[in-house]
PDB file of C-alpha atoms in Angstrom:
ATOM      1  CA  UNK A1036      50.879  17.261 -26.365  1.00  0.00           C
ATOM      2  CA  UNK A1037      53.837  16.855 -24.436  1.00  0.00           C
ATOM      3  CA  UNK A1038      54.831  12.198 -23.681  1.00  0.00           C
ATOM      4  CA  UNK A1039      54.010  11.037 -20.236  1.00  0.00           C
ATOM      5  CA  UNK A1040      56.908   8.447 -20.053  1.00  0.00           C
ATOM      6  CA  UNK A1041      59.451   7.217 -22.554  1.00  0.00           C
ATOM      7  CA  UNK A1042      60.729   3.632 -23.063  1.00  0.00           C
ATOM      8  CA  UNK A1043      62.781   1.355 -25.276  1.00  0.00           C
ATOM      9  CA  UNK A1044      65.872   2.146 -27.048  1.00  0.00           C
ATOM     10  CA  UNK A1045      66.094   1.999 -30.875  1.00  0.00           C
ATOM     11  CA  UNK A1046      68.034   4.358 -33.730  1.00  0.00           C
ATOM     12  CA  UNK A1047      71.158   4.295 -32.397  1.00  0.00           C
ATOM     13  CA  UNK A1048      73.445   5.943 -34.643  1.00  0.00           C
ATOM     14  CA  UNK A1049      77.570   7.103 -34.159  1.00  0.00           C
ATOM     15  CA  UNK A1050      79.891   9.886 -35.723  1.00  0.00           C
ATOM     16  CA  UNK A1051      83.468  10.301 -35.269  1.00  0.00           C
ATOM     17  CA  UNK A1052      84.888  14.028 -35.456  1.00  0.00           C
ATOM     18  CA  UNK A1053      88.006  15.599 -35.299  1.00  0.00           C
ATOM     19  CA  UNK A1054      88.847  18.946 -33.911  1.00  0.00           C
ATOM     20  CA  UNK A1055      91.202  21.429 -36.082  1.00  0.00           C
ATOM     21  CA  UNK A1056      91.922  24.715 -34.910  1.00  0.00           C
ATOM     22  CA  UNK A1057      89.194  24.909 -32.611  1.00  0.00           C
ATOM     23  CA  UNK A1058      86.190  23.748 -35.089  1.00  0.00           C
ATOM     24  CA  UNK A1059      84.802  20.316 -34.504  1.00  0.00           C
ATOM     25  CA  UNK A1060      83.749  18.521 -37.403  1.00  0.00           C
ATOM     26  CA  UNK A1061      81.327  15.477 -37.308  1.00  0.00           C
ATOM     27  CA  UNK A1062      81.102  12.670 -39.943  1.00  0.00           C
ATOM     28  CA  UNK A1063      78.083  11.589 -40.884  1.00  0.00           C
ATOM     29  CA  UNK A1064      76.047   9.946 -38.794  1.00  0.00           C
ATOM     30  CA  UNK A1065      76.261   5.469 -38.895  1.00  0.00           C
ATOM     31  CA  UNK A1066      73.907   3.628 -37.551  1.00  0.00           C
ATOM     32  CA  UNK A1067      74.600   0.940 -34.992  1.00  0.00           C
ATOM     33  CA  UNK A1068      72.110  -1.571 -34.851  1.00  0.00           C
ATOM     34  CA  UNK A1069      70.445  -3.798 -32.169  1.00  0.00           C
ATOM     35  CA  UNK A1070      70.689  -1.105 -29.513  1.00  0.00           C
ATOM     36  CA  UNK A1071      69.521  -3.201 -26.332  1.00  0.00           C
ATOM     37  CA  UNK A1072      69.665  -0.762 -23.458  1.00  0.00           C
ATOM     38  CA  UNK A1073      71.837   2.491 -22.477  1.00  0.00           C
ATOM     39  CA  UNK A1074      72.670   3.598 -19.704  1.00  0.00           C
ATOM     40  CA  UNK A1075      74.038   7.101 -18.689  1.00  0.00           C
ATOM     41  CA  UNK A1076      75.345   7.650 -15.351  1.00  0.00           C
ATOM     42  CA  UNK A1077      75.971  11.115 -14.177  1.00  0.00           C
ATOM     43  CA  UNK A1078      80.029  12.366 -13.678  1.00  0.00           C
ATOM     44  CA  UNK A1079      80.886  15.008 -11.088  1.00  0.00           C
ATOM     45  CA  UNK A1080      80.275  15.636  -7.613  1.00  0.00           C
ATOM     46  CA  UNK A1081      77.776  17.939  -6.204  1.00  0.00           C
ATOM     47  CA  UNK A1082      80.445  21.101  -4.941  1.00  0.00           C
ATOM     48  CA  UNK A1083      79.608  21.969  -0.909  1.00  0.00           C
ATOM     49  CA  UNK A1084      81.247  25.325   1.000  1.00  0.00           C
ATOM     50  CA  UNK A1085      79.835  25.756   4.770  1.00  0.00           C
ATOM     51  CA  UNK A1086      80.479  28.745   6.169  1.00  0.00           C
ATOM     52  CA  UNK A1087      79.007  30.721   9.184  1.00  0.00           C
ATOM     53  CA  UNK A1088      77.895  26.986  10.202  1.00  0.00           C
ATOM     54  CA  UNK A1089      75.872  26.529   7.196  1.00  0.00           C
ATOM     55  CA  UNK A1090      75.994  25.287   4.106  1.00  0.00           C
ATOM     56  CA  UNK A1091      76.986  28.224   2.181  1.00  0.00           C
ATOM     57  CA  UNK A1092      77.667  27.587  -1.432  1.00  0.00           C
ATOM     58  CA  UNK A1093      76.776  24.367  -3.710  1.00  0.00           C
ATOM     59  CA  UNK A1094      76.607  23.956  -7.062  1.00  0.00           C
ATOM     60  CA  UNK A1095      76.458  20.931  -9.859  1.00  0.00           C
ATOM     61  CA  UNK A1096      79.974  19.957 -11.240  1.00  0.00           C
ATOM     62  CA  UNK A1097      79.035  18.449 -14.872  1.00  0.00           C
ATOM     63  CA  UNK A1098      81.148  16.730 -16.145  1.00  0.00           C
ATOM     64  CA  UNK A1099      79.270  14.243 -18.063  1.00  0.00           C
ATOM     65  CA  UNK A1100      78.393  10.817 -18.150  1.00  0.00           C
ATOM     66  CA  UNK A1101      79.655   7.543 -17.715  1.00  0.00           C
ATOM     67  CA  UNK A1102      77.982   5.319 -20.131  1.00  0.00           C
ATOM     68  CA  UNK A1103      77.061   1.836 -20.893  1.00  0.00           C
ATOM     69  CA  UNK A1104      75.472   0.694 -24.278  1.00  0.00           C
ATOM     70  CA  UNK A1105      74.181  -2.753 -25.120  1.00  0.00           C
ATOM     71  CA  UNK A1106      74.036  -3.879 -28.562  1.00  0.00           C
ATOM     72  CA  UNK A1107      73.483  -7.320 -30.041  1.00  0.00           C
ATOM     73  CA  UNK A1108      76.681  -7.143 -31.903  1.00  0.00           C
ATOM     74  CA  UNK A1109      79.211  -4.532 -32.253  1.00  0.00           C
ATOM     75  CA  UNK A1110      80.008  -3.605 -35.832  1.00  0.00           C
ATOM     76  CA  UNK A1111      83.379  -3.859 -37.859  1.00  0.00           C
ATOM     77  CA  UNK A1112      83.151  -0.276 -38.613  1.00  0.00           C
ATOM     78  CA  UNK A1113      82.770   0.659 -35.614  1.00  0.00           C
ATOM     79  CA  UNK A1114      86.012  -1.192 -34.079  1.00  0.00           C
ATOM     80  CA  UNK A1115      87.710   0.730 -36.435  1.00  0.00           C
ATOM     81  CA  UNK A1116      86.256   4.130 -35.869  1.00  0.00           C
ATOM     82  CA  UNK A1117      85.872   4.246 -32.263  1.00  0.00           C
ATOM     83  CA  UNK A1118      88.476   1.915 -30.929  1.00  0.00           C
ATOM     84  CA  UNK A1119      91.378   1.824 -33.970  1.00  0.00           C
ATOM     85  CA  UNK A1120      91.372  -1.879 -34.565  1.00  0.00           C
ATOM     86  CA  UNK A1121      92.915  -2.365 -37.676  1.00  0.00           C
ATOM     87  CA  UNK A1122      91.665  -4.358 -40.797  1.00  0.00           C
ATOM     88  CA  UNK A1123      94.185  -5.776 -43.365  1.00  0.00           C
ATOM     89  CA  UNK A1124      93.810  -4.888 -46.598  1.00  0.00           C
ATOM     90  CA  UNK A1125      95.376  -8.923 -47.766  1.00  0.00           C
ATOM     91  CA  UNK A1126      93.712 -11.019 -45.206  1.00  0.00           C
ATOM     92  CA  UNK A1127      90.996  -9.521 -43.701  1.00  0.00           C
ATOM     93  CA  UNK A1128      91.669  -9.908 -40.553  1.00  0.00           C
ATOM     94  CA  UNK A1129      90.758  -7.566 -37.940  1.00  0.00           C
ATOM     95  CA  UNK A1130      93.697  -6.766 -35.150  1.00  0.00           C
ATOM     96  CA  UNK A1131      93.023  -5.122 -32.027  1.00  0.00           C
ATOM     97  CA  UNK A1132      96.881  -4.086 -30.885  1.00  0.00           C
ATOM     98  CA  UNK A1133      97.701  -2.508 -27.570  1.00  0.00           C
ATOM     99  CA  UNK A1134      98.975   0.804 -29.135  1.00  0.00           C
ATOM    100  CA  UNK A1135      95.275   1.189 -30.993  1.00  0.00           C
ATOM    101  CA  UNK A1136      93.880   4.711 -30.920  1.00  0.00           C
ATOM    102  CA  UNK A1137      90.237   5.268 -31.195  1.00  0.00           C
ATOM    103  CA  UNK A1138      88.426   9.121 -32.410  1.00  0.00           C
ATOM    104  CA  UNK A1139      85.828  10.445 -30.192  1.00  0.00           C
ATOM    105  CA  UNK A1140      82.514  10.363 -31.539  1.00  0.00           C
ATOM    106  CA  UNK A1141      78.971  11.767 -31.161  1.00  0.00           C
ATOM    107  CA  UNK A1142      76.659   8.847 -29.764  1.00  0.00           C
ATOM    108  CA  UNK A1143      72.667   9.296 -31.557  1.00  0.00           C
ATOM    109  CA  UNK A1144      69.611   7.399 -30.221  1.00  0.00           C
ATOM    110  CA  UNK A1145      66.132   7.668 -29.069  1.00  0.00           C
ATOM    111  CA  UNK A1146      63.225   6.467 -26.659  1.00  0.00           C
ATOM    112  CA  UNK A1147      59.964   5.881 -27.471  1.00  0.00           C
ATOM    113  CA  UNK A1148      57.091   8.358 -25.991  1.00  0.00           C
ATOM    114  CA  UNK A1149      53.213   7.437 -25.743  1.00  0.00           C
ATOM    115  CA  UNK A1150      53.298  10.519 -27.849  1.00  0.00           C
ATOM    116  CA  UNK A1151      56.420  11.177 -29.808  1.00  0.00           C
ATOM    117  CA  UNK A1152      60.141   9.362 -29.462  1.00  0.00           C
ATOM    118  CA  UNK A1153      62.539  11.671 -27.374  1.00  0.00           C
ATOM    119  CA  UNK A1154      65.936  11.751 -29.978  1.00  0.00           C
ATOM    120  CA  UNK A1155      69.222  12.774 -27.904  1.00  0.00           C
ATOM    121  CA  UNK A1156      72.804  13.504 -28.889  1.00  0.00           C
ATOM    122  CA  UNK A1157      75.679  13.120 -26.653  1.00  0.00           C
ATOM    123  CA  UNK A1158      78.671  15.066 -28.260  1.00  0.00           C
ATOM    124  CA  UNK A1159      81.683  13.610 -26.780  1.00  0.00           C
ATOM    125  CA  UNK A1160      82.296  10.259 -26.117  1.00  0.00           C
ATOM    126  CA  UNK A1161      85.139   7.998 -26.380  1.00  0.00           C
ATOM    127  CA  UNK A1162      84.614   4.456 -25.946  1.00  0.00           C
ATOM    128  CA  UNK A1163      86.468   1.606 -24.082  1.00  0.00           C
ATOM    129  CA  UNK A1164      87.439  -1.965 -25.233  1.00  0.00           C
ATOM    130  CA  UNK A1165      84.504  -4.138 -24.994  1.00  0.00           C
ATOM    131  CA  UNK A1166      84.918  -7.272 -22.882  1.00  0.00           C
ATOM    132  CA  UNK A1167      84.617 -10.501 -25.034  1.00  0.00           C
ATOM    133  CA  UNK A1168      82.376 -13.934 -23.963  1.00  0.00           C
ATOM    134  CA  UNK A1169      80.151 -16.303 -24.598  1.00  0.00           C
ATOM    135  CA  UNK A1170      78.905 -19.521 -23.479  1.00  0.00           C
ATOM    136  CA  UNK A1171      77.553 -23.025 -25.059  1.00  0.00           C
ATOM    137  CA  UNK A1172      74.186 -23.410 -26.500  1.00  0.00           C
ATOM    138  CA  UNK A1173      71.618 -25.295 -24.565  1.00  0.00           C
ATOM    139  CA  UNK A1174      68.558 -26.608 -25.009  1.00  0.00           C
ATOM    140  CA  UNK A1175      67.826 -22.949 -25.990  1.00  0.00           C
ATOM    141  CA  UNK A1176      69.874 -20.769 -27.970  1.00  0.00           C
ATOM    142  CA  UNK A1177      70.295 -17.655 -26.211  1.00  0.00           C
ATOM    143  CA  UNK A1178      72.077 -14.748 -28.090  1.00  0.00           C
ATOM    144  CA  UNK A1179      75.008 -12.585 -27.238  1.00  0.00           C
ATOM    145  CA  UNK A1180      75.409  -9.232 -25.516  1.00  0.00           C
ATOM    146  CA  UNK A1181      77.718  -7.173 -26.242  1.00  0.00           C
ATOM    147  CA  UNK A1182      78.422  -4.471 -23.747  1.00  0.00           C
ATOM    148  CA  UNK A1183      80.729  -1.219 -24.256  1.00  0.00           C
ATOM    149  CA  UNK A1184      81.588   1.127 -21.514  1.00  0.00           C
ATOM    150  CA  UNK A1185      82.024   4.593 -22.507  1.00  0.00           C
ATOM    151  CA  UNK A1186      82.680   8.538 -21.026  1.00  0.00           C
ATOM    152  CA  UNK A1187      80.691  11.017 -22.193  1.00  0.00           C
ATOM    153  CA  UNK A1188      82.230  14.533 -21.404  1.00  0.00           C
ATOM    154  CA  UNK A1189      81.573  17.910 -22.443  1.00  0.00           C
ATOM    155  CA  UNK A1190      83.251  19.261 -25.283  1.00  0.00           C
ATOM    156  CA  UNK A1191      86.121  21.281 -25.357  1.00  0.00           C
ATOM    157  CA  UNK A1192      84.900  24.058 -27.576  1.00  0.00           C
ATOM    158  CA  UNK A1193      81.343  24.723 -25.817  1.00  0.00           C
ATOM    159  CA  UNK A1194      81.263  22.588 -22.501  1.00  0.00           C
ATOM    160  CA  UNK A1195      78.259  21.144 -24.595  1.00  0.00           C
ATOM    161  CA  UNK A1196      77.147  17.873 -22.889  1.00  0.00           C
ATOM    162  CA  UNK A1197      73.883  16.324 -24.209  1.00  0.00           C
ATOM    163  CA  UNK A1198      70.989  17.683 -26.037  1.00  0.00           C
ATOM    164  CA  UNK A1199      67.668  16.161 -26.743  1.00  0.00           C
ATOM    165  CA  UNK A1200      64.827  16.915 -28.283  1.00  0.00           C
ATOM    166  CA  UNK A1201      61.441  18.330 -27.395  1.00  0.00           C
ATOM    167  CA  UNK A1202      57.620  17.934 -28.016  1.00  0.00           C
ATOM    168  CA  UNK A1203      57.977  21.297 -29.398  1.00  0.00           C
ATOM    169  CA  UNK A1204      61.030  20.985 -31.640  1.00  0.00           C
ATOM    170  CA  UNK A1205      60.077  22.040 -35.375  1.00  0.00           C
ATOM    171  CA  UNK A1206      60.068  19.334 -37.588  1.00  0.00           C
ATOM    172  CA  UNK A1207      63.120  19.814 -39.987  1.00  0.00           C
ATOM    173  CA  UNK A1208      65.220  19.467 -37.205  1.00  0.00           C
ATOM    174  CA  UNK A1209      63.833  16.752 -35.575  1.00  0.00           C
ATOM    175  CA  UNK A1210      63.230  14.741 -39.130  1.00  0.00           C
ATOM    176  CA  UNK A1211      67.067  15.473 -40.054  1.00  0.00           C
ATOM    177  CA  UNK A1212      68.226  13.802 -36.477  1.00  0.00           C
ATOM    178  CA  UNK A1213      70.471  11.174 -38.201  1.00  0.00           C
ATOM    179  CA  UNK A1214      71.017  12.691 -41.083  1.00  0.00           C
ATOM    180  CA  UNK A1215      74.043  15.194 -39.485  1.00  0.00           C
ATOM    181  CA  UNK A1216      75.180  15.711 -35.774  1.00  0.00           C
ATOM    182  CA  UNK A1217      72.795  18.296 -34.630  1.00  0.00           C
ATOM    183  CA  UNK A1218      73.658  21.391 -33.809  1.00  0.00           C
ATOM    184  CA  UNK A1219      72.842  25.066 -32.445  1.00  0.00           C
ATOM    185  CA  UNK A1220      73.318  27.528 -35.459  1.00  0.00           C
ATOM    186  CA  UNK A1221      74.699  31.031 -34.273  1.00  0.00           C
ATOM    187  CA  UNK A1222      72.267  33.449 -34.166  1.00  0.00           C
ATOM    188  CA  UNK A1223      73.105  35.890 -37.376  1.00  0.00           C
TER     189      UNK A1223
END
């Protein structure tokens, strides 16, 4: 039975890769918790050719997402993955610097279904510096959000975008979700 709608956010997970000699290879997957709310905002223009006073030709023009994620708190790890802040082995300190170089990364999560949760995968993001604030307690102690922006854009080896699961997806690979980056195997 296939959901009727989907809602909340939850299981959202991140993996850095690098790309040598043409192969990308994913980390494994880390979990980023208190996922709030996402948001994916199609990239690329809709292409238009009139001709013979008509519209001739159009086609899609994919190329990906801008993205906003909403998190409770962003982790140390992730700083360091995503963005290249820099922790000190002596102090512990954590220093963002203005020459800090971030790896792209795979970006996990799912929604909820009145049936079964919908898992995605978005294979090539790279993530900007979140903005930093805060304001004074009051007679109610509201938490934080913390907001990053990112682009999601297909990959260089496959154009691969997004990919998300199904009502009919077989269960070792939806149980294995966050276990590795999914992807297709090449048909033997």
């Amino acid at each position: 039975m296939a959901n009727k709608v989907t809602f909340g956010l939850r299981n959202v997970h991140y993996a850095p890769y690098e790309v040598t000699g043409g192969v990308i290879t994913y980390e494994t997957p880390v979990r980023l918790p208190g996922g709030i709310e996402i948001s994916l905002e199609a990239r690329g223009d809709m292409v238009e050719f009139y001709a013979d006073d008509m519209l001739y030709y159009s086609a899609s023009n994919n190329q990906g997402y801008d993205g906003t994620l909403s998190l409770a708190d962003i982790p140390e790890q992730f700083l360091i993955d995503a963005l290249g802040e820099v922790k000190d082995v002596t102090d512990m300190v954590l220093t963002e610097s203005a020459n800090s170089v971030g790896k792209p990364f795979a970006l996990m999560f799912e929604f909820a279904g009145d049936v079964k949760a919908v898992r995605h995968v978005i294979y090539n993001c790279t993530a900007n510096r979140p903005n930093v604030a805060s304001s004074t307690k009051t007679a109610t102690a509201e938490p934080n959000e913390n907001e990053l922006t990112f682009v999601a854009s297909p990959r260089e080896t496959d154009y691969a975008v997004k990919t998300k699961t199904t009502d009919t997806t077989p269960a070792p690979i939806y149980d294995a979700w966050y276990a590795t980056v999914y992807e297709k195997l090449p048909q033997a």
